[in-house]
Short mmCIF file of C-alpha atoms in Angstrom, two decimals:
data_model
loop_
_atom_site.label_atom_id
_atom_site.label_comp_id
_atom_site.label_asym_id
_atom_site.label_seq_id
_atom_site.Cartn_x
_atom_site.Cartn_y
_atom_site.Cartn_z
CA MET A 1 22.54 57.13 -25.84
CA ALA A 2 21.05 53.91 -24.74
CA LEU A 3 23.07 53.78 -21.56
CA PRO A 4 21.88 57.13 -20.10
CA ARG A 5 18.30 56.33 -20.82
CA THR A 6 18.73 52.89 -19.23
CA LYS A 7 20.19 54.55 -16.11
CA ILE A 8 17.26 56.96 -15.92
CA LEU A 9 14.96 54.00 -16.42
CA ASP A 10 16.58 52.14 -13.43
CA ARG A 11 16.34 55.16 -11.19
CA TYR A 12 12.68 55.63 -12.08
CA ILE A 13 11.72 51.95 -11.31
CA VAL A 14 13.87 51.73 -8.16
CA GLY A 15 12.46 55.01 -6.92
CA LYS A 16 8.83 54.09 -7.55
CA PHE A 17 9.12 50.51 -6.27
CA LEU A 18 10.82 51.45 -3.00
CA GLY A 19 8.59 54.48 -2.60
CA THR A 20 5.48 52.35 -3.04
CA PHE A 21 6.97 49.79 -0.55
CA ILE A 22 7.56 52.43 2.13
CA PHE A 23 4.08 53.95 1.59
CA THR A 24 2.50 50.57 1.87
CA ILE A 25 4.25 49.88 5.13
CA LEU A 26 3.37 53.29 6.54
CA ILE A 27 -0.38 52.65 5.84
CA ALA A 28 -0.33 49.20 7.15
CA VAL A 29 1.49 50.11 10.34
CA VAL A 30 -0.92 52.98 11.07
CA ILE A 31 -3.86 50.65 10.61
CA VAL A 32 -2.37 47.80 12.79
CA VAL A 33 -1.29 50.15 15.56
CA ILE A 34 -4.73 51.71 15.82
CA PHE A 35 -6.41 48.39 15.98
CA ASP A 36 -3.88 47.03 18.42
CA LEU A 37 -4.22 50.12 20.55
CA SER A 38 -7.97 49.94 20.50
CA GLN A 39 -7.87 46.43 21.89
CA LYS A 40 -5.31 47.07 24.61
CA ILE A 41 -6.11 50.59 25.68
CA ASP A 42 -8.41 49.31 28.50
CA LYS A 43 -5.52 47.31 30.05
CA PHE A 44 -3.14 50.31 29.64
CA VAL A 45 -5.58 52.57 31.55
CA GLU A 46 -6.48 49.93 34.18
CA LYS A 47 -2.87 49.27 35.07
CA ASP A 48 -1.87 52.96 34.67
CA VAL A 49 0.92 52.16 32.21
CA PRO A 50 3.39 55.08 31.68
CA LEU A 51 3.16 56.61 28.13
CA ASN A 52 6.91 56.27 27.55
CA GLU A 53 6.77 52.64 28.24
CA ILE A 54 3.77 52.14 25.80
CA VAL A 55 5.68 54.08 23.05
CA PHE A 56 9.27 53.01 23.61
CA ASP A 57 9.01 49.58 25.11
CA TYR A 58 6.04 48.21 23.38
CA TYR A 59 5.30 49.95 20.10
CA PHE A 60 9.10 50.50 19.29
CA GLY A 61 9.34 46.67 19.36
CA PHE A 62 5.94 45.89 17.97
CA ILE A 63 6.27 47.93 14.78
CA PRO A 64 9.56 46.42 13.42
CA TRP A 65 8.25 42.98 14.32
CA ILE A 66 5.03 43.50 12.31
CA VAL A 67 6.93 44.99 9.35
CA ASN A 68 9.38 42.15 9.03
CA SER A 69 6.68 39.49 9.76
CA PHE A 70 4.58 40.70 6.81
CA SER A 71 7.29 41.98 4.57
CA PRO A 72 6.37 39.33 1.88
CA LEU A 73 2.98 40.87 1.77
CA PHE A 74 4.19 44.47 1.48
CA VAL A 75 6.80 43.46 -1.20
CA PHE A 76 4.16 41.74 -3.23
CA ILE A 77 1.59 44.41 -3.07
CA SER A 78 4.09 47.16 -3.86
CA ALA A 79 5.44 45.39 -6.91
CA ILE A 80 1.98 44.52 -8.20
CA PHE A 81 0.54 47.99 -7.64
CA PHE A 82 3.48 49.83 -9.19
CA THR A 83 3.87 47.46 -12.17
CA SER A 84 0.15 47.40 -12.84
CA LYS A 85 0.09 51.14 -13.09
CA LEU A 86 3.06 51.05 -15.53
CA ALA A 87 1.17 48.51 -17.62
CA GLN A 88 -2.16 50.33 -17.53
CA ASN A 89 -0.35 53.49 -18.69
CA SER A 90 1.35 51.56 -21.49
CA GLU A 91 4.78 52.45 -20.08
CA ILE A 92 5.98 48.84 -20.09
CA ILE A 93 4.98 48.50 -23.80
CA ALA A 94 7.00 51.74 -24.54
CA MET A 95 10.05 50.26 -22.62
CA LEU A 96 10.05 47.09 -24.55
CA ALA A 97 9.45 48.85 -27.81
CA GLY A 98 12.43 51.03 -27.10
CA GLY A 99 14.71 47.99 -27.07
CA VAL A 100 14.69 47.22 -23.35
CA SER A 101 14.25 43.42 -22.97
CA PHE A 102 12.11 41.94 -20.25
CA ARG A 103 15.19 40.44 -18.63
CA ARG A 104 16.76 43.86 -18.55
CA LEU A 105 13.64 45.38 -17.23
CA MET A 106 13.80 43.03 -14.16
CA ALA A 107 17.19 44.41 -13.19
CA PRO A 108 16.03 47.39 -11.31
CA TYR A 109 13.28 45.32 -9.68
CA MET A 110 15.89 42.80 -8.42
CA PHE A 111 18.14 45.66 -7.10
CA SER A 112 15.03 47.00 -5.17
CA ALA A 113 14.33 43.48 -3.91
CA GLY A 114 17.96 43.23 -2.78
CA VAL A 115 17.56 46.52 -0.82
CA ILE A 116 14.51 45.18 0.84
CA CYS A 117 16.11 41.76 1.54
CA ALA A 118 19.12 43.53 3.11
CA LEU A 119 16.91 45.76 5.30
CA SER A 120 14.86 42.77 6.40
CA LEU A 121 18.09 40.81 7.35
CA VAL A 122 19.26 43.75 9.38
CA LEU A 123 15.96 44.02 11.14
CA GLY A 124 15.74 40.27 11.83
CA LEU A 125 19.30 39.75 12.89
CA TYR A 126 20.11 42.88 14.80
CA ILE A 127 17.22 45.32 15.49
CA ILE A 128 14.12 43.15 16.23
CA PRO A 129 15.68 40.73 18.81
CA PRO A 130 16.53 43.39 21.42
CA ALA A 131 13.40 45.21 20.59
CA ASN A 132 11.37 42.03 21.06
CA GLN A 133 12.77 41.53 24.44
CA LYS A 134 11.40 44.84 25.53
CA ARG A 135 8.14 44.16 23.89
CA LEU A 136 7.72 40.62 25.41
CA ASP A 137 8.69 41.97 28.79
CA PHE A 138 6.14 44.66 28.51
CA GLU A 139 3.41 42.19 27.58
CA ASN A 140 4.27 39.83 30.49
CA LYS A 141 4.24 42.79 32.89
CA TYR A 142 0.99 44.46 31.72
CA ILE A 143 -0.97 42.35 29.26
CA LYS A 144 -0.23 38.67 30.12
CA THR A 145 -0.49 37.47 33.67
CA GLN A 146 2.20 34.81 33.75
CA MET A 147 5.33 33.53 32.11
CA ILE A 148 5.25 30.19 30.33
CA ALA A 149 7.49 27.64 31.86
CA ALA A 150 9.23 24.87 29.91
CA ASP A 151 7.49 21.53 29.07
CA ASN A 152 4.25 22.32 30.79
CA MET A 153 5.96 21.97 34.18
CA ARG A 154 5.71 18.17 34.29
CA ASP A 155 7.95 15.24 33.31
CA ILE A 156 10.90 17.44 32.44
CA HIS A 157 14.01 15.71 30.92
CA TYR A 158 17.34 17.46 30.44
CA GLN A 159 20.78 16.33 29.39
CA LEU A 160 23.17 18.61 31.41
CA SER A 161 26.32 17.23 29.71
CA PRO A 162 27.44 14.08 27.93
CA GLY A 163 26.37 11.24 30.26
CA GLU A 164 24.58 13.48 32.78
CA PHE A 165 20.76 13.49 32.82
CA VAL A 166 18.19 15.16 35.07
CA TYR A 167 14.58 14.17 35.51
CA VAL A 168 11.88 16.20 37.29
CA GLU A 169 8.40 14.88 37.82
CA GLN A 170 6.90 18.23 38.49
CA PHE A 171 8.12 21.85 38.94
CA SER A 172 6.33 24.50 40.99
CA ARG A 173 7.06 28.01 39.81
CA TRP A 174 5.42 29.33 42.89
CA ALA A 175 7.89 27.66 45.20
CA ASN A 176 10.78 27.43 42.67
CA THR A 177 11.02 23.80 43.62
CA ALA A 178 11.43 20.61 41.53
CA TYR A 179 9.70 17.53 42.97
CA ARG A 180 10.85 13.90 42.52
CA PHE A 181 14.24 15.04 41.33
CA THR A 182 16.63 12.63 39.76
CA LEU A 183 20.26 13.04 38.51
CA GLU A 184 21.86 10.20 36.80
CA ARG A 185 25.50 9.81 35.55
CA PHE A 186 26.69 7.43 32.89
CA GLU A 187 30.21 6.35 31.80
CA ASP A 188 30.60 4.19 28.68
CA LYS A 189 26.75 3.76 28.63
CA LYS A 190 26.82 2.36 32.17
CA LEU A 191 25.09 3.89 35.09
CA VAL A 192 27.65 4.96 37.64
CA SER A 193 25.72 7.23 39.95
CA LYS A 194 22.00 7.98 40.66
CA LEU A 195 20.87 10.78 43.00
CA SER A 196 17.23 10.89 43.93
CA ALA A 197 15.56 13.48 46.09
CA GLU A 198 12.04 14.19 47.27
CA SER A 199 12.42 17.83 46.31
CA ALA A 200 15.02 20.27 44.96
CA ALA A 201 14.52 23.98 45.83
CA TRP A 202 16.36 26.82 44.10
CA ASP A 203 18.48 28.79 46.65
CA THR A 204 19.54 32.31 45.63
CA THR A 205 22.21 32.59 48.24
CA PHE A 206 24.64 30.12 46.53
CA LEU A 207 22.74 29.76 43.17
CA GLY A 208 22.23 26.15 43.55
CA TRP A 209 19.72 23.46 44.51
CA ARG A 210 18.84 22.44 48.01
CA LEU A 211 17.84 18.77 48.08
CA LYS A 212 15.47 17.30 50.69
CA ASN A 213 15.41 13.69 51.75
CA TYR A 214 18.04 12.57 49.22
CA PHE A 215 19.25 9.18 48.31
CA ILE A 216 22.52 8.51 46.35
CA ARG A 217 23.57 5.19 44.87
CA ASP A 218 27.12 4.94 43.45
CA PHE A 219 27.96 1.86 41.37
CA TYR A 220 31.44 0.14 41.25
CA GLY A 221 31.09 -2.82 38.92
CA GLU A 222 29.26 -5.54 40.87
CA SER A 223 28.97 -3.45 44.13
CA GLU A 224 27.38 -0.28 45.14
CA MET A 225 27.49 2.42 47.92
CA VAL A 226 24.44 4.05 49.23
CA ARG A 227 24.19 7.42 50.96
CA THR A 228 21.21 9.12 52.41
CA GLY A 229 20.44 12.34 54.23
CA LYS A 230 17.97 14.97 55.09
CA GLN A 231 19.48 17.87 53.16
CA LEU A 232 22.15 18.33 50.52
CA ASP A 233 23.31 21.53 48.74
CA THR A 234 24.48 20.99 45.23
CA VAL A 235 25.48 23.12 42.09
CA ILE A 236 24.97 21.67 38.71
CA SER A 237 24.73 23.18 35.19
CA LEU A 238 20.90 23.56 35.66
CA THR A 239 19.47 26.91 36.85
CA ILE A 240 16.07 28.26 37.67
CA GLU A 241 16.03 30.13 34.29
CA ASP A 242 15.94 26.76 32.54
CA PHE A 243 12.55 26.17 34.12
CA TYR A 244 11.30 29.65 33.29
CA ARG A 245 12.49 29.94 29.73
CA ARG A 246 9.61 31.09 27.65
CA LYS A 247 8.62 29.43 24.44
CA ASN A 248 9.22 32.72 22.60
CA THR A 249 12.63 33.25 24.21
CA PRO A 250 14.33 32.72 20.75
CA GLU A 251 12.57 35.72 19.44
CA TYR A 252 14.65 38.19 21.45
CA LEU A 253 18.03 36.36 21.28
CA SER A 254 20.90 37.65 19.08
CA GLU A 255 22.18 35.34 16.42
CA LYS A 256 25.16 34.35 18.65
CA ASP A 257 22.94 33.75 21.70
CA LEU A 258 20.46 31.74 19.67
CA ASN A 259 23.15 29.49 18.34
CA GLU A 260 24.32 28.96 21.93
CA LEU A 261 20.86 28.13 23.02
CA ILE A 262 20.43 25.60 20.22
CA ALA A 263 23.67 23.97 21.17
CA VAL A 264 22.57 23.64 24.84
CA GLN A 265 19.08 22.44 23.88
CA ASP A 266 20.50 19.85 21.52
CA MET A 267 22.83 18.52 24.14
CA ARG A 268 19.99 18.34 26.64
CA GLY A 269 17.46 16.92 24.34
CA ASP A 270 15.14 19.79 24.99
CA ALA A 271 11.99 19.62 22.86
CA GLN A 272 11.98 23.36 22.50
CA ILE A 273 15.00 23.16 20.23
CA LYS A 274 12.57 23.01 17.23
CA VAL A 275 11.24 26.42 18.14
CA SER A 276 14.77 27.82 18.30
CA GLN A 277 15.76 26.26 15.00
CA ILE A 278 12.63 27.58 13.28
CA GLU A 279 13.43 31.14 14.45
CA LYS A 280 17.05 30.92 13.24
CA HIS A 281 16.28 29.73 9.87
CA ASN A 282 13.14 31.87 9.37
CA ARG A 283 15.33 35.05 9.96
CA ILE A 284 17.27 34.19 6.85
CA ALA A 285 14.64 32.45 4.64
CA MET A 286 11.96 35.09 4.83
CA PRO A 287 13.99 38.12 3.68
CA PHE A 288 15.07 36.27 0.57
CA SER A 289 11.37 35.88 -0.41
CA ALA A 290 11.62 39.45 -1.63
CA PHE A 291 13.41 38.19 -4.86
CA VAL A 292 10.92 35.36 -5.51
CA LEU A 293 7.77 37.39 -4.94
CA THR A 294 9.03 40.33 -6.89
CA VAL A 295 9.52 38.09 -10.01
CA ILE A 296 6.08 36.65 -9.50
CA ALA A 297 4.53 40.17 -9.06
CA VAL A 298 6.18 41.71 -12.09
CA SER A 299 5.51 38.69 -14.38
CA LEU A 300 1.74 38.75 -13.42
CA SER A 301 1.19 42.44 -13.71
CA SER A 302 3.45 43.53 -16.67
CA ARG A 303 0.64 43.11 -19.06
CA LYS A 304 -2.43 45.30 -19.50
CA LYS A 305 -5.45 43.29 -18.34
CA ARG A 306 -9.17 43.85 -18.78
CA GLY A 307 -9.69 43.58 -14.99
CA GLY A 308 -7.20 46.38 -14.55
CA LEU A 309 -5.41 47.29 -11.32
CA GLY A 310 -8.05 45.81 -9.03
CA LEU A 311 -7.60 42.28 -10.47
CA ASN A 312 -3.83 42.34 -10.15
CA ILE A 313 -4.00 43.58 -6.51
CA GLY A 314 -6.47 40.80 -5.75
CA ILE A 315 -4.19 38.22 -7.28
CA GLY A 316 -1.21 39.78 -5.34
CA LEU A 317 -3.07 39.58 -2.13
CA ALA A 318 -4.05 36.01 -2.64
CA LEU A 319 -0.53 34.93 -3.44
CA SER A 320 1.24 36.92 -0.74
CA PHE A 321 -1.14 35.60 1.91
CA SER A 322 -0.73 31.99 0.60
CA TYR A 323 3.10 32.44 0.88
CA ILE A 324 2.71 33.59 4.55
CA LEU A 325 0.22 30.74 5.21
CA PHE A 326 2.66 28.31 3.58
CA MET A 327 5.45 29.60 5.92
CA ARG A 328 3.25 28.96 8.99
CA PHE A 329 2.43 25.45 7.76
CA SER A 330 6.14 24.74 7.23
CA GLN A 331 6.66 25.57 10.88
CA MET A 332 3.96 23.25 11.91
CA PHE A 333 5.51 20.53 9.77
CA VAL A 334 8.67 20.88 11.95
CA LEU A 335 6.75 21.01 15.33
CA LYS A 336 4.78 17.83 14.27
CA ASP A 337 7.95 15.98 12.99
CA ILE A 338 6.57 15.84 9.39
CA VAL A 339 9.81 17.46 8.26
CA SER A 340 12.85 16.48 10.15
CA SER A 341 15.02 19.47 8.90
CA PRO A 342 13.99 22.98 10.21
CA ALA A 343 16.26 24.57 7.57
CA LEU A 344 14.59 22.64 4.68
CA ALA A 345 11.11 23.43 6.01
CA MET A 346 11.78 27.20 6.22
CA TRP A 347 13.10 27.25 2.68
CA ILE A 348 10.24 25.00 1.19
CA PRO A 349 8.02 28.11 0.51
CA ASN A 350 10.84 29.91 -1.22
CA ILE A 351 11.58 26.88 -3.31
CA VAL A 352 8.00 26.20 -4.29
CA PHE A 353 7.34 29.87 -5.08
CA ALA A 354 10.66 30.02 -6.95
CA LEU A 355 9.41 27.36 -9.32
CA ILE A 356 6.18 29.33 -9.83
CA ALA A 357 8.18 32.44 -10.47
CA ALA A 358 10.39 30.66 -13.03
CA VAL A 359 7.23 29.48 -14.99
CA LEU A 360 5.62 32.89 -14.88
CA TYR A 361 8.90 34.62 -15.78
CA HIS A 362 9.16 32.27 -18.88
CA ILE A 363 5.68 33.00 -20.00
CA ALA A 364 5.51 36.81 -19.32
CA PRO A 365 7.65 38.08 -22.28
CA LYS A 366 5.36 36.12 -24.69
#
């Protein structure tokens, strides 16, 4: 008879946990959307933004992004709230007295955390990137006034391919023109060709660069050949999109496109590769926090405390916000070169909180 009761217990905990999680998300989404709309409604009215664009292009991308970004908070609060109610009603004591071990009690919680983790992975890998593209395009069109170009538009260095390097002193987005343009080619670490131009303007007719007042030096051992001219059209593996790539571009790329972008940025020595790597590893690391935070939440709230439900929720809020803050600091560690591995940096919060969870889990049954 123990097996049927156990199955009923599992369904009860899973249903309550996931139900509380969904309810928490709905409440939070309503509050966030109301605040966001109150801040932006003047701009929507001023620019006469169509209602269907506000709903389908902006908020259909904004809501999944908010849900996934703060999923650790929602998981922790849901687990703390539901488990505290069980403890206050002495239901956990009854379960343990009925022969259910604390370890067995964790099973339906871990199953629920697995469902939330899978949902977060699906959102982060497949749903949010295309939704983010519509949201960010909407923001650039109606909320922000300009796109962010790469590297602050000055002193831009790119490696186009092995041994091929481009340097631009300044790029004007208004004229789509690179000034003080230099293209260098190396073979066996020796400079074999150097092309310099006063300017390089992007030409949409042949999708290439039109160089003005160019100067080419080709090196042949001890000798060199010099060529000059007023105008030269050239096509290289550098396009106008490279200069207009936004810092938040990785947010709307699919996993495949994001990996391709990282490969190109790595080859070119692009400083923005750190942002792309952070986005890639964060999509995986954050969903798995559901397991760690669930263990901490259940371990903390499984006992009846004198402070009651309010104390447990307060502890839950403090720990969940500290996790999110820790995740943001980990990103800063990568951007400031304090941690060299973006993968390690994104998993550090999970590792640290997993150690906390192990200690609390060991103490909880006692």
